[in-house]
Short mmCIF file of C-alpha atoms in Angstrom, two decimals:
data_model
loop_
_atom_site.label_atom_id
_atom_site.label_comp_id
_atom_site.label_asym_id
_atom_site.label_seq_id
_atom_site.Cartn_x
_atom_site.Cartn_y
_atom_site.Cartn_z
CA MET A 231 11.22 15.59 0.95
CA LYS A 232 8.92 18.04 -0.82
CA ASN A 233 6.38 18.03 2.02
CA LEU A 234 9.07 18.47 4.67
CA GLY A 235 11.08 21.17 2.93
CA SER A 236 8.47 23.15 1.02
CA GLY A 237 7.86 25.69 3.76
CA LEU A 238 11.56 26.39 4.22
CA VAL A 239 12.17 26.72 0.50
CA GLN A 240 9.21 29.08 0.14
CA ALA A 241 10.59 31.23 2.94
CA LEU A 242 13.96 31.42 1.19
CA ALA A 243 12.30 32.22 -2.13
CA ARG A 244 10.51 35.20 -0.58
CA LYS A 245 13.74 36.83 0.59
CA ARG A 246 14.09 40.23 -0.91
CA ALA A 247 16.66 40.31 -3.67
CA GLY A 248 17.86 43.74 -2.64
CA SER A 249 18.88 42.84 0.91
CA ASN A 250 22.29 41.38 0.06
CA ALA A 251 23.99 39.23 -2.57
CA LEU A 252 23.66 36.00 -0.59
CA ASP A 253 19.93 36.49 0.00
CA SER A 254 19.46 37.23 -3.70
CA GLN A 255 21.21 34.03 -4.69
CA LEU A 256 19.25 32.02 -2.12
CA ALA A 257 15.96 33.48 -3.34
CA GLU A 258 16.79 32.65 -6.95
CA ALA A 259 17.85 29.09 -6.13
CA ALA A 260 14.80 28.47 -3.93
CA SER A 261 12.36 29.75 -6.56
CA VAL A 262 13.96 27.44 -9.13
CA VAL A 263 13.49 24.46 -6.79
CA LEU A 264 9.85 25.35 -6.19
CA ALA A 265 9.19 25.71 -9.92
CA LYS A 266 10.69 22.31 -10.65
CA TRP A 267 8.74 20.68 -7.84
CA THR A 268 5.54 22.19 -9.20
CA GLY A 269 6.27 21.19 -12.79
CA LEU A 270 7.38 17.67 -11.93
CA SER A 271 4.28 17.06 -9.82
CA THR A 272 2.18 18.06 -12.84
CA ALA A 273 4.09 15.72 -15.13
CA ALA A 274 3.81 12.87 -12.64
CA ALA A 275 0.07 13.40 -12.29
CA THR A 276 -0.35 13.38 -16.06
CA LYS A 277 1.73 10.26 -16.46
CA SER A 278 -0.24 8.38 -13.84
CA ARG A 279 -3.58 9.62 -15.32
CA ASP A 280 -4.72 11.12 -12.05
CA SER A 281 -7.05 14.10 -11.97
CA GLU A 282 -5.83 17.35 -13.47
CA PRO A 283 -3.61 19.26 -11.02
CA LYS A 284 -5.11 22.50 -9.82
CA ILE A 285 -3.29 25.70 -10.36
CA ASP A 286 -3.66 26.82 -6.78
CA GLY A 287 -2.14 23.65 -5.30
CA ASN A 288 -3.63 20.95 -3.11
CA HIS A 289 -1.75 21.55 0.15
CA ASP A 290 -1.01 24.54 2.28
CA THR A 291 2.69 23.88 1.87
CA ASP A 292 2.53 23.99 -1.95
CA ALA A 293 3.75 27.15 -3.65
CA ASP A 294 1.35 29.10 -5.83
CA PRO A 295 2.42 28.37 -9.45
CA LEU A 296 1.13 31.73 -10.68
CA GLU A 297 3.16 33.57 -8.05
CA LEU A 298 6.24 31.52 -8.95
CA ALA A 299 5.76 32.24 -12.64
CA ASP A 300 5.48 35.99 -12.03
CA THR A 301 8.65 35.87 -9.93
CA HIS A 302 10.61 34.28 -12.75
CA ILE A 303 9.02 36.51 -15.39
CA GLN A 304 10.09 39.65 -13.55
CA ARG A 305 13.56 38.23 -12.98
CA ILE A 306 13.98 37.43 -16.69
CA ILE A 307 12.80 40.89 -17.77
CA LEU A 308 15.11 42.57 -15.26
CA ARG A 309 18.18 40.50 -16.09
CA THR A 310 17.80 40.69 -19.88
CA GLU A 311 18.07 44.46 -19.61
CA GLN A 312 21.64 43.90 -18.43
CA ASP A 313 24.60 42.62 -20.45
CA ILE A 314 23.60 39.11 -21.51
CA ALA A 315 27.23 38.41 -22.41
CA ASP A 316 27.98 38.42 -18.69
CA THR A 317 28.18 34.81 -17.51
CA ASP A 318 26.39 35.45 -14.22
CA VAL A 319 23.54 37.28 -15.96
CA ALA A 320 23.14 34.51 -18.54
CA SER A 321 23.14 31.85 -15.81
CA THR A 322 20.47 33.64 -13.82
CA VAL A 323 18.27 34.04 -16.89
CA GLU A 324 18.83 30.41 -17.83
CA ARG A 325 17.68 29.16 -14.41
CA SER A 326 14.55 31.28 -14.51
CA VAL A 327 13.73 30.24 -18.08
CA GLU A 328 14.21 26.58 -17.14
CA SER A 329 11.91 27.07 -14.16
CA LEU A 330 9.30 28.75 -16.34
CA GLY A 331 9.52 25.79 -18.71
CA TYR A 332 8.65 23.42 -15.86
CA LEU A 333 5.78 25.64 -14.73
CA CYS A 334 4.41 25.77 -18.28
CA LEU A 335 3.54 22.11 -18.04
CA LYS A 336 0.35 23.56 -16.53
CA PRO A 337 -1.99 24.67 -19.37
CA LYS A 338 -3.26 27.74 -17.49
CA LEU A 339 0.27 29.00 -16.99
CA LYS A 340 1.02 28.58 -20.69
CA GLU A 341 -1.65 31.17 -21.41
CA HIS A 342 -0.36 33.42 -18.65
CA VAL A 343 3.20 33.36 -19.97
CA VAL A 344 2.42 33.69 -23.65
CA GLN A 345 0.31 36.82 -23.10
CA ASN A 346 3.34 38.64 -21.68
CA THR A 347 4.76 40.15 -24.86
CA LYS A 348 7.42 42.10 -23.00
CA LEU A 349 8.79 38.88 -21.50
CA LEU A 350 8.82 37.00 -24.81
CA GLN A 351 10.50 39.78 -26.77
CA ALA A 352 13.13 40.38 -24.11
CA LEU A 353 13.90 36.68 -23.69
CA PHE A 354 14.00 35.81 -27.39
CA SER A 355 16.22 38.80 -28.17
CA ALA A 356 18.65 37.78 -25.42
CA ALA A 357 18.63 34.12 -26.50
CA GLN A 358 19.57 35.08 -30.06
CA LYS A 359 22.44 37.30 -28.93
CA THR A 360 23.95 35.03 -26.28
CA GLU A 361 26.69 32.48 -26.92
CA SER A 362 25.40 30.40 -24.00
CA MET A 363 24.04 27.19 -25.51
CA SER A 364 22.43 26.37 -22.16
CA LEU A 365 20.32 29.53 -22.30
CA LYS A 366 19.39 28.84 -25.92
CA PHE A 367 18.35 25.30 -25.00
CA ALA A 368 16.27 26.43 -22.01
CA THR A 369 14.52 29.01 -24.20
CA ILE A 370 13.79 26.46 -26.95
CA MET A 371 12.35 24.04 -24.40
CA LEU A 372 10.09 26.82 -23.12
CA ILE A 373 8.90 27.53 -26.68
CA ARG A 374 8.37 23.81 -27.20
CA ASN A 375 6.23 23.51 -24.06
CA LEU A 376 4.14 26.53 -25.08
CA THR A 377 3.44 25.30 -28.62
CA GLN A 378 3.24 21.52 -28.36
CA TYR A 379 0.07 19.89 -29.69
CA ARG A 380 -1.53 16.79 -28.27
CA PRO A 381 -0.35 13.58 -29.93
CA VAL A 382 -2.62 12.14 -32.60
CA LEU A 383 -4.12 8.89 -31.30
CA SER A 384 -5.92 6.11 -33.13
CA GLU A 385 -9.30 4.89 -31.88
CA GLU A 386 -7.63 1.83 -30.39
CA GLN A 387 -5.07 3.99 -28.56
CA LYS A 388 -7.88 6.18 -27.22
CA ARG A 389 -9.71 3.11 -25.90
CA MET A 390 -6.55 1.79 -24.27
CA GLN A 391 -5.97 5.18 -22.69
CA GLN A 392 -9.52 5.21 -21.31
CA LEU A 393 -9.08 1.70 -19.88
CA GLN A 394 -5.89 2.79 -18.15
CA GLN A 395 -7.73 5.80 -16.73
CA LEU A 396 -10.55 3.61 -15.46
CA ASN A 397 -8.07 1.20 -13.90
CA LYS A 398 -6.36 4.03 -12.05
CA ARG A 399 -9.66 5.35 -10.77
CA ALA A 400 -10.71 1.88 -9.66
CA GLN A 401 -7.47 1.46 -7.70
CA ALA A 402 -7.87 4.91 -6.16
CA GLY A 403 -11.48 4.14 -5.24
CA ALA A 404 -10.50 0.89 -3.57
CA ALA A 405 -7.87 2.67 -1.52
CA ASP A 406 -10.29 5.35 -0.37
CA ALA A 407 -12.75 3.72 2.02
CA ASN A 408 -14.80 6.91 2.28
CA SER A 409 -15.24 7.32 -1.47
CA LYS A 410 -18.78 6.66 -2.71
CA ARG A 411 -17.92 7.29 -6.34
CA THR A 412 -17.64 4.28 -8.64
CA VAL A 413 -16.02 3.61 -11.99
CA GLY A 414 -19.54 3.37 -13.43
CA ASP A 415 -20.19 6.95 -12.36
CA ASP A 416 -17.07 8.03 -14.26
CA ILE A 417 -18.30 6.31 -17.39
CA LYS A 418 -21.78 7.87 -17.15
CA ASP A 419 -20.68 11.47 -16.75
CA GLY A 420 -17.60 11.21 -19.00
CA THR A 421 -15.00 12.02 -16.35
CA ALA A 422 -12.96 9.02 -17.44
CA GLN A 423 -11.43 11.19 -20.14
CA ASP A 424 -7.69 11.67 -20.27
CA SER A 425 -6.68 14.12 -17.56
CA GLU A 426 -4.21 15.94 -19.79
CA GLU A 427 -6.98 16.99 -22.19
CA SER A 428 -7.29 20.46 -20.79
CA PRO A 429 -9.34 22.86 -22.93
CA MET A 430 -6.32 25.17 -23.02
CA ASP A 431 -4.34 22.47 -24.82
CA ALA A 432 -6.93 22.28 -27.61
CA PRO A 433 -5.56 22.95 -31.14
CA GLU A 434 -7.08 26.42 -31.38
CA TYR A 435 -5.35 27.52 -28.17
CA VAL A 436 -2.01 26.05 -29.26
CA ALA A 437 -2.31 27.78 -32.65
CA LYS A 438 -2.85 31.15 -30.96
CA ARG A 439 0.12 30.59 -28.65
CA SER A 440 2.25 29.60 -31.64
CA ALA A 441 1.36 32.83 -33.44
CA LEU A 442 2.20 34.91 -30.37
CA VAL A 443 5.62 33.35 -29.80
CA CYS A 444 6.49 33.61 -33.51
CA ASN A 445 5.53 37.27 -33.62
CA ALA A 446 7.77 37.81 -30.58
CA GLY A 447 10.82 36.27 -32.30
CA ALA A 448 10.78 32.57 -31.43
CA ILE A 449 11.82 31.45 -34.93
CA GLY A 450 15.00 33.50 -34.67
CA VAL A 451 15.95 31.61 -31.51
CA LEU A 452 15.50 28.25 -33.25
CA VAL A 453 17.55 29.33 -36.25
CA SER A 454 20.33 30.84 -34.13
CA ALA A 455 20.73 27.56 -32.25
CA THR A 456 21.66 25.78 -35.50
CA GLN A 457 23.98 28.56 -36.69
CA SER A 458 25.90 29.15 -33.48
CA LYS A 459 29.69 28.95 -33.43
CA ARG A 460 29.33 26.25 -30.80
CA GLN A 461 28.09 22.81 -31.79
CA ALA A 462 24.47 22.19 -30.82
CA SER A 463 23.84 19.06 -28.76
CA ASP A 464 21.63 16.22 -29.99
CA SER A 465 19.03 17.20 -27.38
CA MET A 466 18.93 20.75 -28.72
CA LYS A 467 18.61 19.54 -32.31
CA ASP A 468 15.75 17.25 -31.26
CA ALA A 469 14.02 20.18 -29.55
CA VAL A 470 14.48 22.43 -32.61
CA ALA A 471 12.91 19.83 -34.91
CA GLU A 472 9.99 19.11 -32.55
CA THR A 473 9.28 22.81 -32.06
CA ILE A 474 9.30 23.67 -35.76
CA VAL A 475 6.91 20.77 -36.44
CA SER A 476 4.49 22.29 -33.95
CA LEU A 477 4.84 25.79 -35.40
CA ALA A 478 4.42 24.50 -38.98
CA THR A 479 1.12 22.87 -38.01
CA SER A 480 -0.46 26.32 -38.32
CA GLN A 481 -0.77 27.15 -42.02
CA LYS A 482 -0.62 30.88 -41.31
CA LEU A 483 2.91 30.55 -39.89
CA ARG A 484 4.50 28.52 -42.70
CA GLY A 485 5.40 31.53 -44.83
CA LEU A 486 6.96 33.23 -41.81
CA LEU A 487 8.97 30.09 -41.07
CA VAL A 488 10.40 30.15 -44.60
CA GLN A 489 11.13 33.88 -44.46
CA GLN A 490 13.07 33.59 -41.20
CA GLY A 491 15.22 30.59 -42.17
CA ALA A 492 13.44 27.63 -40.59
CA VAL A 493 13.99 25.41 -43.66
CA ARG A 494 17.77 25.75 -43.44
CA ALA A 495 17.57 25.15 -39.70
CA LEU A 496 15.65 21.92 -40.29
CA LEU A 497 18.14 20.65 -42.85
CA ALA A 498 20.98 21.52 -40.47
CA VAL A 499 19.67 19.23 -37.70
CA LEU A 500 19.26 16.10 -39.82
CA THR A 501 21.14 13.09 -38.49
CA ARG A 502 23.78 11.12 -40.36
CA ASP A 503 21.19 8.42 -41.03
CA ALA A 504 18.95 10.79 -42.99
CA PRO A 505 18.72 10.18 -46.76
CA LYS A 506 20.67 12.65 -48.84
CA ALA A 507 19.69 14.26 -52.13
CA THR A 508 21.39 11.67 -54.35
CA THR A 509 20.19 9.26 -57.01
CA ALA A 510 19.28 5.67 -56.33
CA LYS A 511 22.13 4.18 -58.38
CA ASP A 512 23.87 2.94 -55.26
CA GLU A 513 20.56 2.12 -53.55
CA PRO A 514 18.44 0.15 -56.02
CA TYR A 515 15.60 -0.42 -53.60
CA MET A 516 12.78 1.90 -52.62
CA PRO A 517 13.47 4.58 -49.97
CA ARG A 518 13.25 3.05 -46.52
CA PRO A 519 11.54 4.35 -43.35
CA LEU A 520 13.52 6.90 -41.38
CA LEU A 521 15.38 5.42 -38.42
CA GLN A 522 15.66 8.52 -36.21
CA LYS A 523 12.71 10.38 -34.72
CA ARG A 524 14.44 13.69 -35.37
CA ASP A 525 14.60 12.93 -39.10
CA LYS A 526 10.89 12.09 -39.07
CA ASP A 527 10.15 15.41 -37.38
CA VAL A 528 12.27 17.28 -39.93
CA GLY A 529 10.55 15.51 -42.82
CA PHE A 530 7.13 16.14 -41.32
CA ALA A 531 7.85 19.85 -40.86
CA LEU A 532 9.24 20.19 -44.41
CA ALA A 533 6.16 18.41 -45.76
CA LYS A 534 3.85 20.88 -44.01
CA ILE A 535 5.84 23.81 -45.39
CA ALA A 536 5.98 22.36 -48.93
CA ILE A 537 2.19 22.01 -48.96
CA SER A 538 1.56 25.72 -48.45
CA VAL A 539 4.60 27.55 -49.85
CA PRO A 540 5.60 27.53 -53.55
CA PRO A 541 8.66 25.27 -53.95
CA HIS A 542 10.79 27.92 -55.68
CA LEU A 543 10.29 30.22 -52.69
CA ALA A 544 10.64 27.66 -49.92
CA PHE A 545 13.64 25.62 -51.11
CA HIS A 546 16.93 26.48 -52.77
CA ASP A 547 16.80 23.10 -54.53
CA PRO A 548 13.63 20.98 -54.13
CA ARG A 549 15.72 17.84 -54.71
CA GLU A 550 17.23 18.20 -51.26
CA ILE A 551 13.94 17.25 -49.61
CA VAL A 552 12.38 14.84 -52.13
CA ARG A 553 14.21 11.78 -50.85
CA LEU A 554 13.28 12.68 -47.25
CA LEU A 555 9.60 13.01 -48.16
CA LEU A 556 9.62 9.70 -50.03
CA SER A 557 10.97 8.04 -46.89
CA LEU A 558 7.85 9.22 -45.06
CA LEU A 559 5.77 7.24 -47.55
CA ALA A 560 7.50 4.09 -46.35
CA GLU A 561 6.35 4.55 -42.75
CA ASP A 562 3.95 2.06 -41.14
CA THR A 563 0.18 2.44 -40.78
CA GLU A 564 -0.04 3.99 -37.30
CA THR A 565 -2.19 7.09 -37.03
CA GLN A 566 0.76 9.49 -36.81
CA ALA A 567 2.52 7.69 -39.67
CA LEU A 568 -0.63 7.89 -41.82
CA LEU A 569 -0.78 11.63 -41.21
CA MET A 570 2.90 11.95 -42.17
CA LYS A 571 2.29 9.87 -45.29
CA PHE A 572 -0.75 11.94 -46.31
CA GLU A 573 1.03 15.27 -45.87
CA ALA A 574 4.16 13.97 -47.60
CA LEU A 575 2.01 13.02 -50.62
CA LEU A 576 0.46 16.51 -50.69
CA ALA A 577 3.93 18.07 -50.47
CA LEU A 578 5.30 15.89 -53.27
CA THR A 579 2.26 16.79 -55.37
CA ASN A 580 3.08 20.47 -54.90
CA LEU A 581 6.73 19.85 -55.79
CA ALA A 582 5.62 18.00 -58.93
CA SER A 583 3.34 20.82 -60.05
CA VAL A 584 6.02 23.17 -61.37
CA GLU A 585 6.45 23.87 -65.08
CA PRO A 586 7.88 20.79 -66.88
CA ASN A 587 11.51 20.87 -68.08
CA THR A 588 12.51 23.71 -65.77
CA ALA A 589 15.27 23.86 -63.16
CA ASN A 590 12.85 22.99 -60.35
CA ASP A 591 11.16 20.11 -62.19
CA VAL A 592 11.70 17.04 -59.98
CA ARG A 593 9.22 14.62 -61.57
CA GLY A 594 11.75 12.33 -63.23
CA TYR A 595 14.12 12.54 -60.29
CA MET A 596 11.35 11.68 -57.85
CA ALA A 597 9.62 8.91 -59.77
CA CYS A 598 12.42 7.19 -61.64
CA GLU A 599 15.88 8.04 -60.28
CA LEU A 600 14.77 7.56 -56.67
CA ASN A 601 12.31 4.79 -57.55
CA GLY A 602 9.62 6.77 -55.76
CA MET A 603 6.92 5.69 -58.18
CA SER A 604 6.80 2.25 -56.57
CA LEU A 605 6.03 3.80 -53.18
CA VAL A 606 3.36 6.05 -54.67
CA GLU A 607 1.68 3.06 -56.32
CA ILE A 608 1.61 1.28 -52.96
CA CYS A 609 -0.08 4.34 -51.44
CA VAL A 610 -2.78 4.13 -54.14
CA LEU A 611 -3.75 0.80 -52.57
CA SER A 612 -3.90 2.20 -49.03
CA GLU A 613 -6.92 1.45 -46.85
CA HIS A 614 -7.25 5.14 -46.01
CA PRO A 615 -9.28 7.05 -48.64
CA LEU A 616 -7.41 10.35 -48.17
CA VAL A 617 -4.06 8.64 -48.73
CA ARG A 618 -5.42 6.96 -51.87
CA ARG A 619 -6.73 10.27 -53.18
CA ALA A 620 -3.47 12.13 -52.46
CA ALA A 621 -1.43 9.39 -54.16
CA THR A 622 -3.68 9.53 -57.25
CA GLU A 623 -3.28 13.31 -57.46
CA LEU A 624 0.48 12.92 -57.26
CA ILE A 625 0.48 10.41 -60.13
CA CYS A 626 -1.57 12.84 -62.22
CA ASN A 627 1.21 15.41 -61.80
CA LEU A 628 4.04 12.91 -62.37
CA VAL A 629 2.78 11.70 -65.77
CA TYR A 630 3.86 15.01 -67.30
CA ASP A 631 7.37 13.53 -67.22
CA PRO A 632 8.05 11.41 -70.37
CA GLN A 633 9.61 8.57 -68.38
CA VAL A 634 6.62 8.31 -66.06
CA PHE A 635 4.21 8.56 -68.98
CA GLU A 636 6.02 5.74 -70.76
CA ARG A 637 5.75 3.61 -67.64
CA PHE A 638 1.95 3.79 -67.88
CA VAL A 639 1.34 3.60 -71.63
CA GLY A 640 4.37 1.65 -72.83
CA ASP A 641 2.53 -1.68 -72.86
CA ALA A 642 -0.88 -0.30 -73.84
CA ASP A 643 -0.70 -1.86 -77.31
CA LYS A 644 -0.76 -5.33 -75.78
CA TYR A 645 -4.35 -4.85 -74.59
#
């Protein structure tokens, strides 16, 4: 369908918006279709581990992604200058933002979009003001695509990924009778690497993009989505949590996240399954692993923030996040879970470093009331040296509490 209709859709997309209302609507609709085709083809290529899609397209009938992006950028800037409360204006902006989100699956276009400060400021300002939850969601998904880091993979997962890549190349080579390239060639020159590992998706690039979108007002959009008069959908709450995790990965942005209300936004999107800030009287066992991915994302983001920002500045009551962080310690030993566990230990250490016997002192609450000490002791026996070290540092801070101290020295006279 794409090959047959691409030329027609491109022709419709190039209609001048000023000719008449119908042509303007057709041009907008056609450009949205082209953007989604382009974005979906990128996603499909990544999923199948084929070679990285080129930004200028592979066929004459393919639309130029850069040209499409500029079309939607100009449309967003133009429309956001109008009354965003108007339903038609909000719908037009929403479609263009959604299209830009699809196009930003291409790493080169992420850089192109994020460098346009005028676009980001206009869009984020409009998204905060509008009551359209659809526009807010489209904007958050765009921010998410711009700031998402690569997943953390274990060595085994990396090897499995490479084997899948080699298998795909072998199948492609068998299908192409004219191909002289072999799987062995791919191994020798290193081209069997994951196709989605574009240099522009490297951590340093993502960190720069995160700083740019935050400076343009992205955090305000995320917070407004959780404070809107209309109920946010589960998909929007998931996107808010995932996006804030990405933004909090950069240490330089954690203070800004706290200043602009990201902590309250995170707590607002927790699911009903998330542990609450209560004692363990009704739950005598250790905190259990979180069941919902969104809760894990929220806990992970709060852990990152708690590492860098003083607890009395970041949290109204540190107790409201202690139970959530302890649940991260109960996660399994996968690479991502180990990272969560390590950062949760660092965050708990920071929370347990306040002056003893003050309002923000959570040592006794953490170690005894919530039975968190048992989890910390398990972490001391972890196979990972950084987890062991972080758990030991946490214990050193916890022993300032009399109950924790008694736990360690109570039976000392027996030896």
